[in-house]
Amino acid sequence: MIQSKLFSRTSKNISKEEISLNARLLIKGGFVDKLAAGVYSLLPLGWRVVKKIENIIREEMEMLGGQELFLPTVHPKKNWEATGRWSSMGEDLYKIEAEKGANFVLGPTHEEVLVPLAKKFVSSYKDLPLYVYQFQNKFRREKRVKSGVLRTREFLMKDLYSFHADQKDLDDYYEKVKKSYGRIFQRCGIGEKTYLTYASGGTFSKYSHEFQTLTPAGEDLIYICEKCGTAVNKEILADQDNQCPQCGSKKLREEKAVEVGNIFKLGTKFSQPFGLFYSKENGEKQLAVMGCYGIGLQRLMGAIAEVENDERGLTWPTAVAPFQVHLLELDPRDPQNRKSARQIYGILQAKGIEVLWDDRAGKLAGEKFADCDLIGIPYRLVISKKTLQSGKYELKERKAANGKLVSLEELPEIILKGRG
Ligand code: ATP
Ligand code: MG
């Protein structure tokens, strides 16, 4: 992409009232725009990051046998009454009167739509197990929205739901999803800082699990076992008498964290109210057993931003970066420079490398370097009179102090290797 044509621009000065680090970094870099408290637009750069995250998640969901679908945002009141959540979640719901006397909910989650839908297709044990997922906007009346994109009133969630004939089948699948989630956060570059965390399991199962990323911006407190590295949330800590449920150790250290994903055994909580029965081999009717598994996309982007930055701006992990290379053309008015920049832009793109080309005239070199650091693309490639004279180009990793001069021939290979 050509930067002079980019829809968004970086901004150095943003309101002091914006206290969230992820929001400050993402707004300065031109990734998001704040429309209102807890309501953000994703600009082209931010949307590219979210799409990268989405694709990683999608690959993992497909490996789990998930089938992607897309459910409505507007849910009839009667579905939410059927589960009792019209009133039990009343405070958190955006209720709308679509027409006089017709009440709806803007979906904060999708069991109320998916379970009656599954009922239309599931009748026999032969129809199970089933796994479906979507990337969908969720709406929640969050009260405190001071954490930038970590907690918003409207956000994209990947929600996967599994339907099983029995508990054993759910238990096995749950373990697979747990591993898959570990890979997702690893691939998104925050594996080291993300902890599998025991959380309350509701009525059906003793535990559920959260994936918690360590950051001072997190609103949760987790307790990490010094011995085995698993964590528990506050609720479990109290129930467990300050003991690790995994290994029994009592050496736990408190950390602030944000929940980037969670997995939950629902059991028959939702198949019951909607009567999602299937017939067993012997003809007996039984309720399907369910699991649900969520990840918030903007929250994940925000968690990455909280973890991956320095005093100059963002430092995106390669797999989720909006581009792999930021090509800085320092003397755009020089025909030699322009020619060279255009050539490199073409070569890299032909190799499947995504390039943001700073072709802007009338910007000082210092401004281009500062913007480049703010945006945080993994590689910076500089073309200037100086580099042209040497016949080489200066390539610098965002996180490295110094760059090195590389020839045109070796350039694509180095960058592709860095991409892994
Ligand atoms: P929290 O305890 O932080 O409110 P939750 O338990 O309500 O989270 P779930 O209902 O399990 O979250 O939603 C699944 C995922 O959706 C979460 O793990 C998180 O990544 C994301 N998420 C939840 N609420 C929000 C929000 N208000 N803004 C952005 N992402 C969210
Ligand atoms: Mg919540």
PDB file of C-alpha atoms in Angstrom, residues 177-354:
ATOM      1  CA  VAL A 177      -9.695 -26.685  22.003  1.00  0.00           C
ATOM      2  CA  LYS A 178      -7.520 -25.890  25.023  1.00  0.00           C
ATOM      3  CA  LYS A 179      -4.414 -26.842  23.025  1.00  0.00           C
ATOM      4  CA  SER A 180      -5.646 -24.980  19.985  1.00  0.00           C
ATOM      5  CA  TYR A 181      -6.129 -21.806  22.043  1.00  0.00           C
ATOM      6  CA  GLY A 182      -2.575 -22.133  23.315  1.00  0.00           C
ATOM      7  CA  ARG A 183      -1.397 -22.207  19.688  1.00  0.00           C
ATOM      8  CA  ILE A 184      -3.524 -19.212  18.718  1.00  0.00           C
ATOM      9  CA  PHE A 185      -1.998 -16.976  21.384  1.00  0.00           C
ATOM     10  CA  GLN A 186       1.461 -18.330  20.587  1.00  0.00           C
ATOM     11  CA  ARG A 187       0.998 -17.550  16.902  1.00  0.00           C
ATOM     12  CA  CYS A 188      -0.293 -14.073  17.738  1.00  0.00           C
ATOM     13  CA  GLY A 189       2.971 -13.416  19.566  1.00  0.00           C
ATOM     14  CA  ILE A 190       1.739 -13.309  23.176  1.00  0.00           C
ATOM     15  CA  GLY A 191       2.195 -17.002  24.040  1.00  0.00           C
ATOM     16  CA  GLU A 192       4.874 -16.266  26.618  1.00  0.00           C
ATOM     17  CA  LYS A 193       2.662 -13.852  28.514  1.00  0.00           C
ATOM     18  CA  THR A 194      -0.594 -15.794  28.244  1.00  0.00           C
ATOM     19  CA  TYR A 195      -1.588 -18.206  30.998  1.00  0.00           C
ATOM     20  CA  LEU A 196      -4.107 -20.985  31.074  1.00  0.00           C
ATOM     21  CA  THR A 197      -6.203 -19.988  34.064  1.00  0.00           C
ATOM     22  CA  TYR A 198      -8.678 -22.059  36.036  1.00  0.00           C
ATOM     23  CA  ALA A 199     -11.992 -20.311  36.459  1.00  0.00           C
ATOM     24  CA  SER A 200     -15.369 -21.256  37.829  1.00  0.00           C
ATOM     25  CA  GLY A 201     -17.244 -23.825  35.783  1.00  0.00           C
ATOM     26  CA  GLY A 202     -20.831 -22.970  36.601  1.00  0.00           C
ATOM     27  CA  THR A 203     -23.224 -25.742  37.600  1.00  0.00           C
ATOM     28  CA  PHE A 204     -22.133 -28.330  35.083  1.00  0.00           C
ATOM     29  CA  SER A 205     -18.395 -28.641  35.495  1.00  0.00           C
ATOM     30  CA  LYS A 206     -15.989 -27.857  38.303  1.00  0.00           C
ATOM     31  CA  TYR A 207     -13.824 -25.546  36.211  1.00  0.00           C
ATOM     32  CA  SER A 208     -13.823 -23.529  33.058  1.00  0.00           C
ATOM     33  CA  HIS A 209     -10.635 -22.021  31.681  1.00  0.00           C
ATOM     34  CA  GLU A 210      -9.601 -18.533  30.749  1.00  0.00           C
ATOM     35  CA  PHE A 211      -6.575 -17.483  28.774  1.00  0.00           C
ATOM     36  CA  GLN A 212      -5.132 -14.511  30.605  1.00  0.00           C
ATOM     37  CA  THR A 213      -2.434 -12.231  29.225  1.00  0.00           C
ATOM     38  CA  LEU A 214      -0.244 -10.448  31.745  1.00  0.00           C
ATOM     39  CA  THR A 215      -0.449  -6.672  31.509  1.00  0.00           C
ATOM     40  CA  PRO A 216      -0.852  -3.839  33.998  1.00  0.00           C
ATOM     41  CA  ALA A 217      -3.848  -2.774  31.887  1.00  0.00           C
ATOM     42  CA  GLY A 218      -5.685  -5.978  32.786  1.00  0.00           C
ATOM     43  CA  GLU A 219      -8.764  -5.704  34.968  1.00  0.00           C
ATOM     44  CA  ASP A 220      -8.393  -9.226  36.378  1.00  0.00           C
ATOM     45  CA  LEU A 221      -6.081 -10.611  39.028  1.00  0.00           C
ATOM     46  CA  ILE A 222      -4.686 -14.072  38.465  1.00  0.00           C
ATOM     47  CA  TYR A 223      -2.502 -16.273  40.645  1.00  0.00           C
ATOM     48  CA  ILE A 224       0.258 -18.111  38.825  1.00  0.00           C
ATOM     49  CA  CYS A 225       1.659 -21.300  40.283  1.00  0.00           C
ATOM     50  CA  GLU A 226       5.451 -20.903  40.621  1.00  0.00           C
ATOM     51  CA  LYS A 227       5.816 -24.646  40.266  1.00  0.00           C
ATOM     52  CA  CYS A 228       3.759 -25.653  37.217  1.00  0.00           C
ATOM     53  CA  GLY A 229       2.967 -22.309  35.557  1.00  0.00           C
ATOM     54  CA  THR A 230      -0.800 -22.688  35.427  1.00  0.00           C
ATOM     55  CA  ALA A 231      -2.907 -19.970  36.960  1.00  0.00           C
ATOM     56  CA  VAL A 232      -6.184 -19.562  38.823  1.00  0.00           C
ATOM     57  CA  ASN A 233      -8.498 -16.609  38.991  1.00  0.00           C
ATOM     58  CA  LYS A 234      -9.577 -14.946  42.204  1.00  0.00           C
ATOM     59  CA  GLU A 235     -12.726 -16.978  42.642  1.00  0.00           C
ATOM     60  CA  ILE A 236     -10.898 -20.283  42.344  1.00  0.00           C
ATOM     61  CA  LEU A 237      -8.145 -19.113  44.675  1.00  0.00           C
ATOM     62  CA  ALA A 238     -10.695 -18.638  47.447  1.00  0.00           C
ATOM     63  CA  ASP A 239     -12.435 -21.970  46.747  1.00  0.00           C
ATOM     64  CA  GLN A 240      -9.158 -23.871  46.533  1.00  0.00           C
ATOM     65  CA  ASP A 241      -7.727 -22.486  49.751  1.00  0.00           C
ATOM     66  CA  ASN A 242      -4.783 -20.825  47.927  1.00  0.00           C
ATOM     67  CA  GLN A 243      -3.706 -24.066  46.324  1.00  0.00           C
ATOM     68  CA  CYS A 244      -2.877 -24.780  42.663  1.00  0.00           C
ATOM     69  CA  PRO A 245      -5.594 -27.115  41.292  1.00  0.00           C
ATOM     70  CA  GLN A 246      -3.099 -28.570  38.825  1.00  0.00           C
ATOM     71  CA  CYS A 247      -0.193 -29.569  41.090  1.00  0.00           C
ATOM     72  CA  GLY A 248      -1.250 -28.680  44.636  1.00  0.00           C
ATOM     73  CA  SER A 249       1.569 -26.202  45.219  1.00  0.00           C
ATOM     74  CA  LYS A 250       0.850 -23.233  47.492  1.00  0.00           C
ATOM     75  CA  LYS A 251       3.388 -20.900  45.948  1.00  0.00           C
ATOM     76  CA  LEU A 252       1.238 -18.584  43.878  1.00  0.00           C
ATOM     77  CA  ARG A 253       2.138 -15.135  42.638  1.00  0.00           C
ATOM     78  CA  GLU A 254      -0.462 -12.442  41.938  1.00  0.00           C
ATOM     79  CA  GLU A 255      -0.441 -10.680  38.559  1.00  0.00           C
ATOM     80  CA  LYS A 256      -2.712  -8.314  36.652  1.00  0.00           C
ATOM     81  CA  ALA A 257      -4.060  -9.797  33.450  1.00  0.00           C
ATOM     82  CA  VAL A 258      -6.674  -9.474  30.733  1.00  0.00           C
ATOM     83  CA  GLU A 259      -8.837 -12.384  29.624  1.00  0.00           C
ATOM     84  CA  VAL A 260      -8.233 -12.844  25.904  1.00  0.00           C
ATOM     85  CA  GLY A 261     -10.238 -16.028  25.546  1.00  0.00           C
ATOM     86  CA  ASN A 262     -12.201 -18.571  27.473  1.00  0.00           C
ATOM     87  CA  ILE A 263     -13.529 -22.087  27.131  1.00  0.00           C
ATOM     88  CA  PHE A 264     -16.545 -23.385  28.962  1.00  0.00           C
ATOM     89  CA  LYS A 265     -18.449 -26.651  29.325  1.00  0.00           C
ATOM     90  CA  LEU A 266     -22.105 -25.695  29.091  1.00  0.00           C
ATOM     91  CA  GLY A 267     -23.447 -29.204  29.529  1.00  0.00           C
ATOM     92  CA  THR A 268     -27.197 -29.171  28.955  1.00  0.00           C
ATOM     93  CA  LYS A 269     -27.738 -25.598  30.169  1.00  0.00           C
ATOM     94  CA  PHE A 270     -28.969 -24.513  26.731  1.00  0.00           C
ATOM     95  CA  SER A 271     -30.061 -27.782  25.149  1.00  0.00           C
ATOM     96  CA  GLN A 272     -32.558 -28.133  28.014  1.00  0.00           C
ATOM     97  CA  PRO A 273     -34.605 -24.939  27.544  1.00  0.00           C
ATOM     98  CA  PHE A 274     -34.742 -25.395  23.779  1.00  0.00           C
ATOM     99  CA  GLY A 275     -35.315 -29.156  23.956  1.00  0.00           C
ATOM    100  CA  LEU A 276     -32.304 -30.100  21.854  1.00  0.00           C
ATOM    101  CA  PHE A 277     -32.712 -33.887  22.081  1.00  0.00           C
ATOM    102  CA  TYR A 278     -31.221 -36.583  19.895  1.00  0.00           C
ATOM    103  CA  SER A 279     -32.073 -40.261  19.796  1.00  0.00           C
ATOM    104  CA  LYS A 280     -29.482 -42.767  20.870  1.00  0.00           C
ATOM    105  CA  GLU A 281     -28.767 -46.015  19.050  1.00  0.00           C
ATOM    106  CA  ASN A 282     -31.376 -47.797  21.215  1.00  0.00           C
ATOM    107  CA  GLY A 283     -33.959 -45.110  20.402  1.00  0.00           C
ATOM    108  CA  GLU A 284     -33.782 -43.427  23.768  1.00  0.00           C
ATOM    109  CA  LYS A 285     -33.999 -39.603  23.721  1.00  0.00           C
ATOM    110  CA  GLN A 286     -31.212 -37.622  25.312  1.00  0.00           C
ATOM    111  CA  LEU A 287     -30.205 -33.989  25.588  1.00  0.00           C
ATOM    112  CA  ALA A 288     -27.149 -32.923  23.608  1.00  0.00           C
ATOM    113  CA  VAL A 289     -24.176 -31.771  25.667  1.00  0.00           C
ATOM    114  CA  MET A 290     -22.485 -28.491  24.725  1.00  0.00           C
ATOM    115  CA  GLY A 291     -19.325 -26.460  25.028  1.00  0.00           C
ATOM    116  CA  CYS A 292     -18.637 -22.827  24.080  1.00  0.00           C
ATOM    117  CA  TYR A 293     -15.354 -21.156  23.304  1.00  0.00           C
ATOM    118  CA  GLY A 294     -14.786 -17.421  22.783  1.00  0.00           C
ATOM    119  CA  ILE A 295     -12.034 -15.019  21.771  1.00  0.00           C
ATOM    120  CA  GLY A 296     -12.459 -11.253  21.434  1.00  0.00           C
ATOM    121  CA  LEU A 297     -10.649  -9.972  18.360  1.00  0.00           C
ATOM    122  CA  GLN A 298     -10.152  -6.311  19.215  1.00  0.00           C
ATOM    123  CA  ARG A 299      -9.338  -7.283  22.772  1.00  0.00           C
ATOM    124  CA  LEU A 300      -6.672  -9.612  21.452  1.00  0.00           C
ATOM    125  CA  MET A 301      -5.291  -6.839  19.262  1.00  0.00           C
ATOM    126  CA  GLY A 302      -5.311  -4.520  22.284  1.00  0.00           C
ATOM    127  CA  ALA A 303      -3.577  -7.102  24.475  1.00  0.00           C
ATOM    128  CA  ILE A 304      -0.866  -7.506  21.839  1.00  0.00           C
ATOM    129  CA  ALA A 305      -0.494  -3.709  21.716  1.00  0.00           C
ATOM    130  CA  GLU A 306      -0.187  -3.557  25.512  1.00  0.00           C
ATOM    131  CA  VAL A 307       2.564  -6.168  25.472  1.00  0.00           C
ATOM    132  CA  GLU A 308       4.373  -5.261  22.253  1.00  0.00           C
ATOM    133  CA  ASN A 309       5.468  -1.637  22.388  1.00  0.00           C
ATOM    134  CA  ASP A 310       8.299   0.631  23.443  1.00  0.00           C
ATOM    135  CA  GLU A 311       8.620   4.357  24.097  1.00  0.00           C
ATOM    136  CA  ARG A 312       8.476   5.065  20.348  1.00  0.00           C
ATOM    137  CA  GLY A 313       5.369   3.095  19.466  1.00  0.00           C
ATOM    138  CA  LEU A 314       4.079  -0.348  18.598  1.00  0.00           C
ATOM    139  CA  THR A 315       6.258  -3.382  17.869  1.00  0.00           C
ATOM    140  CA  TRP A 316       3.923  -5.843  16.154  1.00  0.00           C
ATOM    141  CA  PRO A 317       4.724  -9.545  16.102  1.00  0.00           C
ATOM    142  CA  THR A 318       5.231 -10.538  12.454  1.00  0.00           C
ATOM    143  CA  ALA A 319       2.173 -12.779  12.159  1.00  0.00           C
ATOM    144  CA  VAL A 320      -0.286 -10.027  13.072  1.00  0.00           C
ATOM    145  CA  ALA A 321       1.528  -6.966  11.736  1.00  0.00           C
ATOM    146  CA  PRO A 322      -0.450  -4.929   9.177  1.00  0.00           C
ATOM    147  CA  PHE A 323       2.505  -5.141   6.771  1.00  0.00           C
ATOM    148  CA  GLN A 324       5.836  -6.914   6.928  1.00  0.00           C
ATOM    149  CA  VAL A 325       7.956  -4.129   5.502  1.00  0.00           C
ATOM    150  CA  HIS A 326       7.771  -0.378   5.847  1.00  0.00           C
ATOM    151  CA  LEU A 327       9.618   0.996   2.857  1.00  0.00           C
ATOM    152  CA  LEU A 328      10.841   4.513   3.577  1.00  0.00           C
ATOM    153  CA  GLU A 329      11.732   6.561   0.567  1.00  0.00           C
ATOM    154  CA  LEU A 330      13.712   9.450   2.004  1.00  0.00           C
ATOM    155  CA  ASP A 331      14.217  11.538  -1.127  1.00  0.00           C
ATOM    156  CA  PRO A 332      11.017  11.050  -3.142  1.00  0.00           C
ATOM    157  CA  ARG A 333      11.770  13.978  -5.423  1.00  0.00           C
ATOM    158  CA  ASP A 334      14.953  12.347  -6.650  1.00  0.00           C
ATOM    159  CA  PRO A 335      14.099  10.323  -9.802  1.00  0.00           C
ATOM    160  CA  GLN A 336      16.722   7.706  -8.992  1.00  0.00           C
ATOM    161  CA  ASN A 337      15.173   7.195  -5.571  1.00  0.00           C
ATOM    162  CA  ARG A 338      11.676   6.908  -6.953  1.00  0.00           C
ATOM    163  CA  LYS A 339      12.741   4.388  -9.553  1.00  0.00           C
ATOM    164  CA  SER A 340      14.506   2.280  -7.000  1.00  0.00           C
ATOM    165  CA  ALA A 341      11.616   2.433  -4.532  1.00  0.00           C
ATOM    166  CA  ARG A 342       9.119   1.424  -7.188  1.00  0.00           C
ATOM    167  CA  GLN A 343      11.315  -1.475  -8.227  1.00  0.00           C
ATOM    168  CA  ILE A 344      11.744  -2.817  -4.694  1.00  0.00           C
ATOM    169  CA  TYR A 345       8.046  -2.360  -3.946  1.00  0.00           C
ATOM    170  CA  GLY A 346       7.282  -4.507  -6.988  1.00  0.00           C
ATOM    171  CA  ILE A 347       9.842  -7.183  -6.202  1.00  0.00           C
ATOM    172  CA  LEU A 348       8.745  -7.615  -2.589  1.00  0.00           C
ATOM    173  CA  GLN A 349       5.063  -7.698  -3.462  1.00  0.00           C
ATOM    174  CA  ALA A 350       5.693 -10.283  -6.168  1.00  0.00           C
ATOM    175  CA  LYS A 351       7.185 -12.472  -3.427  1.00  0.00           C
ATOM    176  CA  GLY A 352       4.011 -12.146  -1.391  1.00  0.00           C
ATOM    177  CA  ILE A 353       5.547  -9.699   1.079  1.00  0.00           C
ATOM    178  CA  GLU A 354       3.199  -6.942   2.232  1.00  0.00           C
TER     179      GLU A 354
END
